[in-house]
Amino acid sequence: MSELSDKSSNVVWHQSTVSRTRREEKNQHKSVVLWFTGLSGSGKSTLAHAVEDQLYQLGLHTFVLDGDNVRHGLNKDLGFNDQDRKENIRRISEAAKLMLEAGVITLTAFISPFKEEREMARSLMPHGDFIEIHCFCPLEVCETRDVKGLYKRARDGEIKDFTGISSPYEAPVKPELKIDTNALSLEESAAQVIALLRERNILPEKNN
Amino acid sequence: MSELSDKSSNVVWHQSTVSRTRREEKNQHKSVVLWFTGLSGSGKSTLAHAVEDQLYQLGLHTFVLDGDNVRHGLNKDLGFNDQDRKENIRRISEAAKLMLEAGVITLTAFISPFKEEREMARSLMPHGDFIEIHCFCPLEVCETRDVKGLYKRARDGEIKDFTGISSPYEAPVKPELKIDTNALSLEESAAQVIALLRERNILPEKNN
């Protein structure tokens, strides 16, 4: 390994596993999973990206898993029946767990309407590393927004088992955070998440 | 967002997507997928972890996907028939792609015996971001090592479709790197990978 020694004299050879702890030390912040849940149109993805942008500016390492990068990739073989929806959430949880292990603050933005599946996701992570954030917004407001036109299609019967219309949304009973995205601005909503991360010492000390 | 403003005056509010490019800027290194392929016992996982340890010491952000963290998690529902092996590699590729997007140098260590599946993995990544590393080691040497006792079980007929025994290994025709893990020490093998990353300017300038 002459070349390595010559050019990088600070590199000491020893074979060991780079652990999550060592990654967190280098990153100077802990990793965590922020699990955003709520109706379609409740602002999950918008909020997750807004929070990520703030965290990026604070120097943290982050990643958002959402429909845009999961549904057409890792989970592109899955449909929307019960079994596939469950598998969808399972794979997202496992991907989030890998990201967590990689030292990345991982934000997931999926409706994830069923309590059982969110609890499954939580159970995969070490205690305290799963933060459930309920983006609360009344159905009628989400339906009025209908950014993607999905509610109309669901009402017209074009989409089956649509959460809030023809399939239940089981609201979290005790989420770590419940944000009223209808009453609060995006800035205020993001500030609530950041505040929780400060309380939990996820943010590095220099920013606390 | 008074609290945010008060405590972090350096944070400017603007909502935008944190891109791979912005992550790479902050990390001060590019991300890439290092795809290790080779027979069972050829040293893929050992080499991947050794390379990761070197990269960690150089300050880079890395993650190894291997049987240990994938087979019991993301892909725990998959067996070893043709369809499942294909799906195994597909999901690993998609997970690696997410890690790549997250700015992480991602090392995968799977036998991945079939050319078609490795080409599928390559095709998912932007051009130049997939580096195929063939860990070459003669079958008889791998079988003599038989660290996990798998070759014996395959010879005894306990494991079906075992690569090299009862299922083919399609060696890469033009991998980015071919490492003779039988002739080279672990240190020398890792140095070859690091050297390639230097050539490709994946390592930050201060270390070049």
Tab-separated table of C-alpha atoms in Angstrom, chain A:
chain	number	residue	atom	x	y	z
A	1	MET	CA	0.000	0.000	0.000
A	2	SER	CA	2.865	2.314	-0.837
A	3	GLU	CA	0.814	4.830	-2.746
A	4	LEU	CA	-1.685	5.176	0.046
A	5	SER	CA	1.072	5.665	2.594
A	6	ASP	CA	2.896	8.187	0.468
A	7	LYS	CA	-0.048	10.372	-0.311
A	8	SER	CA	-2.042	10.074	2.879
A	9	SER	CA	0.309	9.741	5.751
A	10	ASN	CA	-2.564	10.437	8.133
A	11	VAL	CA	-4.253	7.204	7.165
A	12	VAL	CA	-3.506	4.436	9.591
A	13	TRP	CA	-4.242	0.967	8.367
A	14	HIS	CA	-6.674	-0.938	10.481
A	15	GLN	CA	-9.664	-2.874	9.436
A	16	SER	CA	-12.746	-2.158	11.425
A	17	THR	CA	-16.349	-1.420	10.763
A	18	VAL	CA	-17.340	2.199	10.451
A	19	SER	CA	-20.232	2.378	12.872
A	20	ARG	CA	-23.135	4.754	13.114
A	21	THR	CA	-21.532	6.262	16.198
A	22	ARG	CA	-18.329	7.046	14.317
A	23	ARG	CA	-20.348	8.612	11.487
A	24	GLU	CA	-22.285	10.747	13.948
A	25	GLU	CA	-19.019	11.878	15.519
A	26	LYS	CA	-17.683	12.998	12.157
A	27	ASN	CA	-20.958	14.624	11.158
A	28	GLN	CA	-21.143	16.334	14.543
A	29	HIS	CA	-24.814	15.538	14.806
A	30	LYS	CA	-26.968	12.540	15.575
A	31	SER	CA	-29.083	10.814	12.984
A	32	VAL	CA	-32.802	10.259	13.368
A	33	VAL	CA	-35.861	9.348	11.344
A	34	LEU	CA	-38.536	12.032	11.027
A	35	TRP	CA	-41.673	10.224	9.909
A	36	PHE	CA	-44.242	12.649	8.484
A	37	THR	CA	-47.764	11.223	8.225
A	38	GLY	CA	-51.045	12.783	7.155
A	39	LEU	CA	-53.697	12.987	4.456
A	40	SER	CA	-52.853	13.629	0.840
A	41	GLY	CA	-52.504	17.393	0.563
A	42	SER	CA	-51.757	17.914	4.257
A	43	GLY	CA	-48.327	19.274	3.402
A	44	LYS	CA	-46.060	16.383	4.435
A	45	SER	CA	-43.657	16.527	1.532
A	46	THR	CA	-43.574	20.325	1.389
A	47	LEU	CA	-42.848	20.480	5.114
A	48	ALA	CA	-40.243	17.717	4.963
A	49	HIS	CA	-38.366	19.521	2.193
A	50	ALA	CA	-38.635	22.840	4.022
A	51	VAL	CA	-37.214	21.278	7.185
A	52	GLU	CA	-34.478	19.621	5.159
A	53	ASP	CA	-33.492	22.929	3.644
A	54	GLN	CA	-33.166	24.477	7.113
A	55	LEU	CA	-31.125	21.545	8.356
A	56	TYR	CA	-28.871	21.715	5.297
A	57	GLN	CA	-28.178	25.356	6.041
A	58	LEU	CA	-27.293	24.385	9.582
A	59	GLY	CA	-24.716	21.979	8.147
A	60	LEU	CA	-26.552	18.734	8.816
A	61	HIS	CA	-26.699	15.657	6.607
A	62	THR	CA	-30.217	14.883	5.487
A	63	PHE	CA	-32.334	13.014	2.977
A	64	VAL	CA	-36.027	13.006	2.135
A	65	LEU	CA	-37.697	9.767	1.096
A	66	ASP	CA	-40.981	10.543	-0.625
A	67	GLY	CA	-43.147	9.403	-3.481
A	68	ASP	CA	-40.919	11.134	-6.000
A	69	ASN	CA	-37.838	9.043	-5.324
A	70	VAL	CA	-39.385	5.838	-3.967
A	71	ARG	CA	-42.483	5.060	-5.999
A	72	HIS	CA	-40.631	5.102	-9.325
A	73	GLY	CA	-37.573	3.337	-7.966
A	74	LEU	CA	-37.358	0.964	-5.016
A	75	ASN	CA	-41.112	0.405	-4.895
A	76	LYS	CA	-42.022	0.675	-8.537
A	77	ASP	CA	-43.252	-2.919	-8.569
A	78	LEU	CA	-45.887	-2.177	-5.934
A	79	GLY	CA	-49.499	-1.185	-6.489
A	80	PHE	CA	-52.051	0.155	-4.034
A	81	ASN	CA	-53.820	-2.918	-2.691
A	82	ASP	CA	-53.540	-3.643	1.027
A	83	GLN	CA	-50.615	-6.016	0.711
A	84	ASP	CA	-48.644	-3.706	-1.558
A	85	ARG	CA	-49.315	-0.656	0.610
A	86	LYS	CA	-48.002	-2.568	3.590
A	87	GLU	CA	-44.910	-3.692	1.672
A	88	ASN	CA	-44.460	-0.110	0.464
A	89	ILE	CA	-44.216	1.148	4.040
A	90	ARG	CA	-42.030	-1.793	5.093
A	91	ARG	CA	-39.430	-1.094	2.412
A	92	ILE	CA	-39.501	2.630	3.125
A	93	SER	CA	-38.896	1.844	6.799
A	94	GLU	CA	-35.984	-0.434	5.968
A	95	ALA	CA	-34.487	2.140	3.598
A	96	ALA	CA	-34.880	4.785	6.313
A	97	LYS	CA	-33.141	2.452	8.762
A	98	LEU	CA	-30.167	2.102	6.404
A	99	MET	CA	-29.998	5.885	6.037
A	100	LEU	CA	-30.187	6.232	9.828
A	101	GLU	CA	-27.280	3.805	10.147
A	102	ALA	CA	-25.421	5.867	7.529
A	103	GLY	CA	-25.646	8.861	9.872
A	104	VAL	CA	-28.223	10.730	7.831
A	105	ILE	CA	-31.218	12.590	9.253
A	106	THR	CA	-33.913	10.881	7.220
A	107	LEU	CA	-37.276	12.490	6.563
A	108	THR	CA	-40.052	10.318	5.159
A	109	ALA	CA	-43.186	11.831	3.662
A	110	PHE	CA	-45.875	9.267	2.992
A	111	ILE	CA	-49.566	9.170	3.923
A	112	SER	CA	-48.874	5.989	5.939
A	113	PRO	CA	-52.500	5.866	7.110
A	114	PHE	CA	-52.366	2.752	9.270
A	115	LYS	CA	-51.254	2.747	12.876
A	116	GLU	CA	-49.976	-0.814	12.641
A	117	GLU	CA	-47.560	0.015	9.842
A	118	ARG	CA	-46.249	3.136	11.524
A	119	GLU	CA	-45.696	1.092	14.677
A	120	MET	CA	-43.865	-1.506	12.590
A	121	ALA	CA	-41.629	1.256	11.227
A	122	ARG	CA	-41.004	2.572	14.728
A	123	SER	CA	-40.168	-0.908	16.004
A	124	LEU	CA	-37.366	-1.258	13.434
A	125	MET	CA	-35.439	1.699	14.804
A	126	PRO	CA	-33.519	1.945	18.050
A	127	HIS	CA	-35.609	3.504	20.827
A	128	GLY	CA	-35.941	7.255	20.433
A	129	ASP	CA	-34.740	7.341	16.844
A	130	PHE	CA	-38.216	7.412	15.317
A	131	ILE	CA	-40.034	10.725	15.507
A	132	GLU	CA	-43.612	10.628	14.277
A	133	ILE	CA	-44.897	13.945	12.992
A	134	HIS	CA	-48.586	14.179	12.262
A	135	CYS	CA	-49.354	16.802	9.632
A	136	PHE	CA	-52.880	17.563	10.641
A	137	CYS	CA	-55.190	19.269	8.207
A	138	PRO	CA	-58.966	18.836	7.939
A	139	LEU	CA	-60.052	16.590	5.093
A	140	GLU	CA	-62.216	19.320	3.570
A	141	VAL	CA	-59.222	21.647	3.380
A	142	CYS	CA	-57.027	18.976	1.775
A	143	GLU	CA	-59.830	18.197	-0.640
A	144	THR	CA	-60.308	21.848	-1.521
A	145	ARG	CA	-56.598	22.229	-2.211
A	146	ASP	CA	-56.492	18.964	-4.218
A	147	VAL	CA	-53.143	19.927	-5.677
A	148	LYS	CA	-52.777	16.727	-7.660
A	149	GLY	CA	-56.457	16.345	-8.529
A	150	LEU	CA	-56.511	13.031	-6.671
A	151	TYR	CA	-59.501	13.769	-4.446
A	152	LYS	CA	-61.667	14.521	-7.458
A	153	ARG	CA	-60.611	11.272	-9.079
A	154	ALA	CA	-61.300	9.419	-5.830
A	155	ARG	CA	-64.777	10.999	-5.545
A	156	ASP	CA	-65.411	10.073	-9.162
A	157	GLY	CA	-64.515	6.479	-8.355
A	158	GLU	CA	-61.427	6.489	-10.554
A	159	ILE	CA	-59.132	5.779	-7.606
A	160	LYS	CA	-60.092	3.037	-5.186
A	161	ASP	CA	-59.168	2.925	-1.521
A	162	PHE	CA	-58.165	6.574	-1.382
A	163	THR	CA	-57.272	7.656	2.132
A	164	GLY	CA	-59.920	9.914	3.668
A	165	ILE	CA	-62.495	9.126	0.985
A	166	SER	CA	-62.779	5.382	0.603
A	167	SER	CA	-60.089	4.187	2.986
A	168	PRO	CA	-59.521	5.239	6.601
A	169	TYR	CA	-56.769	7.456	7.964
A	170	GLU	CA	-55.866	6.305	11.441
A	171	ALA	CA	-54.589	9.458	13.102
A	172	PRO	CA	-51.618	8.981	15.432
A	173	VAL	CA	-52.720	8.837	19.061
A	174	LYS	CA	-49.461	9.997	20.578
A	175	PRO	CA	-47.175	11.335	17.873
A	176	GLU	CA	-43.991	13.091	18.955
A	177	LEU	CA	-45.342	16.165	17.177
A	178	LYS	CA	-48.706	17.202	15.763
A	179	ILE	CA	-48.624	20.162	13.445
A	180	ASP	CA	-51.728	21.969	12.308
A	181	THR	CA	-50.588	22.727	8.791
A	182	ASN	CA	-53.833	24.538	8.089
A	183	ALA	CA	-53.452	27.020	10.943
A	184	LEU	CA	-49.682	27.469	10.721
A	185	SER	CA	-47.572	28.838	7.910
A	186	LEU	CA	-44.923	26.647	6.355
A	187	GLU	CA	-42.277	28.656	8.197
A	188	GLU	CA	-44.049	28.176	11.529
A	189	SER	CA	-44.538	24.472	10.873
A	190	ALA	CA	-40.878	23.960	10.030
A	191	ALA	CA	-39.870	25.926	13.114
A	192	GLN	CA	-41.817	23.477	15.280
A	193	VAL	CA	-39.873	20.548	13.881
A	194	ILE	CA	-36.553	22.337	14.298
A	195	ALA	CA	-37.505	23.214	17.876
A	196	LEU	CA	-38.183	19.551	18.639
A	197	LEU	CA	-34.798	18.580	17.208
A	198	ARG	CA	-33.168	21.160	19.472
A	199	GLU	CA	-35.011	19.814	22.516
A	200	ARG	CA	-33.808	16.329	21.671
A	201	ASN	CA	-30.238	17.452	21.104
A	202	ILE	CA	-30.232	16.190	17.539
A	203	LEU	CA	-28.811	19.483	16.370
A	204	PRO	CA	-25.114	20.021	17.089
A	205	GLU	CA	-24.216	22.050	20.121
A	206	LYS	CA	-22.934	25.044	18.220
A	207	ASN	CA	-26.447	25.551	16.922
A	208	ASN	CA	-28.236	24.875	20.181
